[in-house]
Amino acid sequence: QVQLVESGGGSVQAGGSLRLSCAAFGYSITRLCVGWFRQAPGKEREGVAHIDSDGKMQYADVVKGRFTTSQDNAVNTLYLQMNSLQPEDSAIYYCAAGFGDYRGCGPRLVYNYWGQGTQVTVSS
């Protein structure tokens, strides 16, 4: 089993920044397909960033240029750096992971493991 533990959420004013952390336990993140998602009240969950079939990180259009992912393999932790935050970014943010198939981290990937979520609130 893989456990994902998130931290780093909080409240920030518009234009501010936050960095979310997602520590993985039980399996190396180098062997997992990982992604970030968010869900705001009254809205469906949406993807924020994910690894595509070529192994490259892709970002949703609404966050591209403002959000950046990274990882520290030594401590088995993923990061989501969020800059220029806007009220529309307010949501519960989740990291997720799954195992790819022979094609890699493709569009049919199932995210079997999820973090507990961390709240991000951006005020205007």
PDB file of C-alpha atoms in Angstrom:
ATOM      1  CA  GLN A   1       0.000   0.000   0.000  1.00  0.00           C
ATOM      2  CA  VAL A   2       0.980   3.596  -0.614  1.00  0.00           C
ATOM      3  CA  GLN A   3       0.136   6.381   1.807  1.00  0.00           C
ATOM      4  CA  LEU A   4       0.237  10.038   0.796  1.00  0.00           C
ATOM      5  CA  VAL A   5       0.343  12.748   3.464  1.00  0.00           C
ATOM      6  CA  GLU A   6      -0.197  16.357   2.420  1.00  0.00           C
ATOM      7  CA  SER A   7       0.738  19.601   4.122  1.00  0.00           C
ATOM      8  CA  GLY A   8       1.353  23.244   3.335  1.00  0.00           C
ATOM      9  CA  GLY A   9      -2.145  24.548   2.758  1.00  0.00           C
ATOM     10  CA  GLY A  10      -3.414  27.724   4.329  1.00  0.00           C
ATOM     11  CA  SER A  11      -4.880  31.148   3.735  1.00  0.00           C
ATOM     12  CA  VAL A  12      -3.229  33.751   1.538  1.00  0.00           C
ATOM     13  CA  GLN A  13      -4.181  37.013  -0.130  1.00  0.00           C
ATOM     14  CA  ALA A  14      -4.543  37.289  -3.888  1.00  0.00           C
ATOM     15  CA  GLY A  15      -1.161  37.441  -5.548  1.00  0.00           C
ATOM     16  CA  GLY A  16       0.499  35.418  -2.829  1.00  0.00           C
ATOM     17  CA  SER A  17       2.193  32.035  -2.944  1.00  0.00           C
ATOM     18  CA  LEU A  18       2.005  28.687  -1.226  1.00  0.00           C
ATOM     19  CA  ARG A  19       3.948  25.449  -1.533  1.00  0.00           C
ATOM     20  CA  LEU A  20       2.155  22.176  -0.935  1.00  0.00           C
ATOM     21  CA  SER A  21       4.001  19.023   0.079  1.00  0.00           C
ATOM     22  CA  CYS A  22       2.979  15.416  -0.482  1.00  0.00           C
ATOM     23  CA  ALA A  23       5.086  12.849   1.341  1.00  0.00           C
ATOM     24  CA  ALA A  24       4.767   9.283   0.103  1.00  0.00           C
ATOM     25  CA  PHE A  25       5.204   6.201   2.253  1.00  0.00           C
ATOM     26  CA  GLY A  26       5.445   2.578   1.198  1.00  0.00           C
ATOM     27  CA  TYR A  27       6.698   3.047  -2.338  1.00  0.00           C
ATOM     28  CA  SER A  28       9.192   5.205  -4.153  1.00  0.00           C
ATOM     29  CA  ILE A  29       7.699   8.128  -6.038  1.00  0.00           C
ATOM     30  CA  THR A  30      10.146   7.383  -8.824  1.00  0.00           C
ATOM     31  CA  ARG A  31       8.130   4.247  -9.572  1.00  0.00           C
ATOM     32  CA  LEU A  32       4.717   5.936  -9.454  1.00  0.00           C
ATOM     33  CA  CYS A  33       2.662   8.088 -11.771  1.00  0.00           C
ATOM     34  CA  VAL A  34       1.674  11.189  -9.811  1.00  0.00           C
ATOM     35  CA  GLY A  35      -0.725  14.077 -10.218  1.00  0.00           C
ATOM     36  CA  TRP A  36      -2.337  17.001  -8.427  1.00  0.00           C
ATOM     37  CA  PHE A  37      -6.067  17.718  -8.264  1.00  0.00           C
ATOM     38  CA  ARG A  38      -8.354  20.219  -6.589  1.00  0.00           C
ATOM     39  CA  GLN A  39     -12.007  20.531  -5.697  1.00  0.00           C
ATOM     40  CA  ALA A  40     -13.862  23.706  -4.756  1.00  0.00           C
ATOM     41  CA  PRO A  41     -17.249  23.777  -3.004  1.00  0.00           C
ATOM     42  CA  GLY A  42     -20.050  23.075  -5.448  1.00  0.00           C
ATOM     43  CA  LYS A  43     -17.658  22.135  -8.235  1.00  0.00           C
ATOM     44  CA  GLU A  44     -16.317  18.889  -9.584  1.00  0.00           C
ATOM     45  CA  ARG A  45     -12.801  17.743  -8.971  1.00  0.00           C
ATOM     46  CA  GLU A  46     -10.417  18.992 -11.636  1.00  0.00           C
ATOM     47  CA  GLY A  47      -6.914  18.095 -12.611  1.00  0.00           C
ATOM     48  CA  VAL A  48      -4.157  20.565 -11.851  1.00  0.00           C
ATOM     49  CA  ALA A  49      -1.070  18.761 -13.109  1.00  0.00           C
ATOM     50  CA  HIS A  50      -0.197  15.262 -14.249  1.00  0.00           C
ATOM     51  CA  ILE A  51       2.476  13.261 -15.994  1.00  0.00           C
ATOM     52  CA  ASP A  52       1.610  12.518 -19.599  1.00  0.00           C
ATOM     53  CA  SER A  53       2.403   9.451 -21.671  1.00  0.00           C
ATOM     54  CA  ASP A  54       5.798  10.899 -22.534  1.00  0.00           C
ATOM     55  CA  GLY A  55       6.705  11.256 -18.878  1.00  0.00           C
ATOM     56  CA  LYS A  56       6.427  15.051 -18.923  1.00  0.00           C
ATOM     57  CA  MET A  57       4.464  17.128 -16.450  1.00  0.00           C
ATOM     58  CA  GLN A  58       1.441  18.845 -17.967  1.00  0.00           C
ATOM     59  CA  TYR A  59      -0.549  21.653 -16.360  1.00  0.00           C
ATOM     60  CA  ALA A  60      -4.147  22.720 -16.654  1.00  0.00           C
ATOM     61  CA  ASP A  61      -4.494  25.896 -18.700  1.00  0.00           C
ATOM     62  CA  VAL A  62      -5.854  27.863 -15.760  1.00  0.00           C
ATOM     63  CA  VAL A  63      -2.691  27.287 -13.715  1.00  0.00           C
ATOM     64  CA  LYS A  64      -0.048  27.071 -16.414  1.00  0.00           C
ATOM     65  CA  GLY A  65       2.691  29.597 -15.824  1.00  0.00           C
ATOM     66  CA  ARG A  66       1.737  30.021 -12.170  1.00  0.00           C
ATOM     67  CA  PHE A  67       2.041  26.513 -10.714  1.00  0.00           C
ATOM     68  CA  THR A  68       5.125  24.312 -10.816  1.00  0.00           C
ATOM     69  CA  THR A  69       5.671  20.767  -9.582  1.00  0.00           C
ATOM     70  CA  SER A  70       8.888  19.308  -8.257  1.00  0.00           C
ATOM     71  CA  GLN A  71      10.058  16.392  -6.169  1.00  0.00           C
ATOM     72  CA  ASP A  72      12.770  15.398  -3.750  1.00  0.00           C
ATOM     73  CA  ASN A  73      13.520  11.727  -4.225  1.00  0.00           C
ATOM     74  CA  ALA A  74      15.743  11.615  -1.150  1.00  0.00           C
ATOM     75  CA  VAL A  75      12.752  12.241   1.108  1.00  0.00           C
ATOM     76  CA  ASN A  76      10.157  10.727  -1.240  1.00  0.00           C
ATOM     77  CA  THR A  77       8.157  13.940  -1.397  1.00  0.00           C
ATOM     78  CA  LEU A  78       6.270  15.803  -4.113  1.00  0.00           C
ATOM     79  CA  TYR A  79       5.779  19.564  -4.155  1.00  0.00           C
ATOM     80  CA  LEU A  80       3.358  21.950  -5.799  1.00  0.00           C
ATOM     81  CA  GLN A  81       4.565  25.543  -5.892  1.00  0.00           C
ATOM     82  CA  MET A  82       1.642  27.910  -6.424  1.00  0.00           C
ATOM     83  CA  ASN A  83       2.361  31.534  -7.325  1.00  0.00           C
ATOM     84  CA  SER A  84       0.122  34.469  -8.214  1.00  0.00           C
ATOM     85  CA  LEU A  85      -2.781  32.826  -6.441  1.00  0.00           C
ATOM     86  CA  GLN A  86      -6.280  34.080  -7.166  1.00  0.00           C
ATOM     87  CA  PRO A  87      -9.581  33.539  -5.337  1.00  0.00           C
ATOM     88  CA  GLU A  88     -10.581  31.109  -8.078  1.00  0.00           C
ATOM     89  CA  ASP A  89      -7.745  28.850  -6.928  1.00  0.00           C
ATOM     90  CA  SER A  90      -9.412  28.314  -3.552  1.00  0.00           C
ATOM     91  CA  ALA A  91     -10.073  24.600  -3.148  1.00  0.00           C
ATOM     92  CA  ILE A  92      -9.030  21.459  -1.373  1.00  0.00           C
ATOM     93  CA  TYR A  93      -5.908  20.214  -3.111  1.00  0.00           C
ATOM     94  CA  TYR A  94      -5.056  16.537  -3.415  1.00  0.00           C
ATOM     95  CA  CYS A  95      -2.014  14.652  -4.562  1.00  0.00           C
ATOM     96  CA  ALA A  96      -2.600  11.250  -6.103  1.00  0.00           C
ATOM     97  CA  ALA A  97      -0.572   8.350  -7.430  1.00  0.00           C
ATOM     98  CA  GLY A  98      -0.992   5.189  -9.428  1.00  0.00           C
ATOM     99  CA  PHE A  99       0.971   2.615 -11.352  1.00  0.00           C
ATOM    100  CA  GLY A 100       1.337   2.972 -15.075  1.00  0.00           C
ATOM    101  CA  ASP A 101       1.181   0.154 -17.554  1.00  0.00           C
ATOM    102  CA  TYR A 102       3.594  -0.741 -20.312  1.00  0.00           C
ATOM    103  CA  ARG A 103       2.602   2.504 -22.039  1.00  0.00           C
ATOM    104  CA  GLY A 104       3.673   4.521 -19.012  1.00  0.00           C
ATOM    105  CA  CYS A 105       1.564   7.195 -17.334  1.00  0.00           C
ATOM    106  CA  GLY A 106      -1.106   7.324 -20.003  1.00  0.00           C
ATOM    107  CA  PRO A 107      -4.669   8.658 -20.102  1.00  0.00           C
ATOM    108  CA  ARG A 108      -6.047   5.335 -18.827  1.00  0.00           C
ATOM    109  CA  LEU A 109      -4.086   5.621 -15.592  1.00  0.00           C
ATOM    110  CA  VAL A 110      -6.026   4.841 -12.422  1.00  0.00           C
ATOM    111  CA  TYR A 111      -5.031   6.887  -9.394  1.00  0.00           C
ATOM    112  CA  ASN A 112      -5.296   4.273  -6.660  1.00  0.00           C
ATOM    113  CA  TYR A 113      -3.759   6.332  -3.875  1.00  0.00           C
ATOM    114  CA  TRP A 114      -4.826   9.761  -2.656  1.00  0.00           C
ATOM    115  CA  GLY A 115      -3.660  12.244  -0.092  1.00  0.00           C
ATOM    116  CA  GLN A 116      -6.045  13.450   2.591  1.00  0.00           C
ATOM    117  CA  GLY A 117      -6.343  16.879   1.003  1.00  0.00           C
ATOM    118  CA  THR A 118      -5.184  20.273   2.174  1.00  0.00           C
ATOM    119  CA  GLN A 119      -7.251  23.466   2.111  1.00  0.00           C
ATOM    120  CA  VAL A 120      -6.080  26.470   0.121  1.00  0.00           C
ATOM    121  CA  THR A 121      -8.010  29.695   0.610  1.00  0.00           C
ATOM    122  CA  VAL A 122      -7.213  32.818  -1.400  1.00  0.00           C
ATOM    123  CA  SER A 123      -8.856  36.093  -0.415  1.00  0.00           C
ATOM    124  CA  SER A 124      -9.216  39.145  -2.623  1.00  0.00           C
TER     125      SER A 124
END
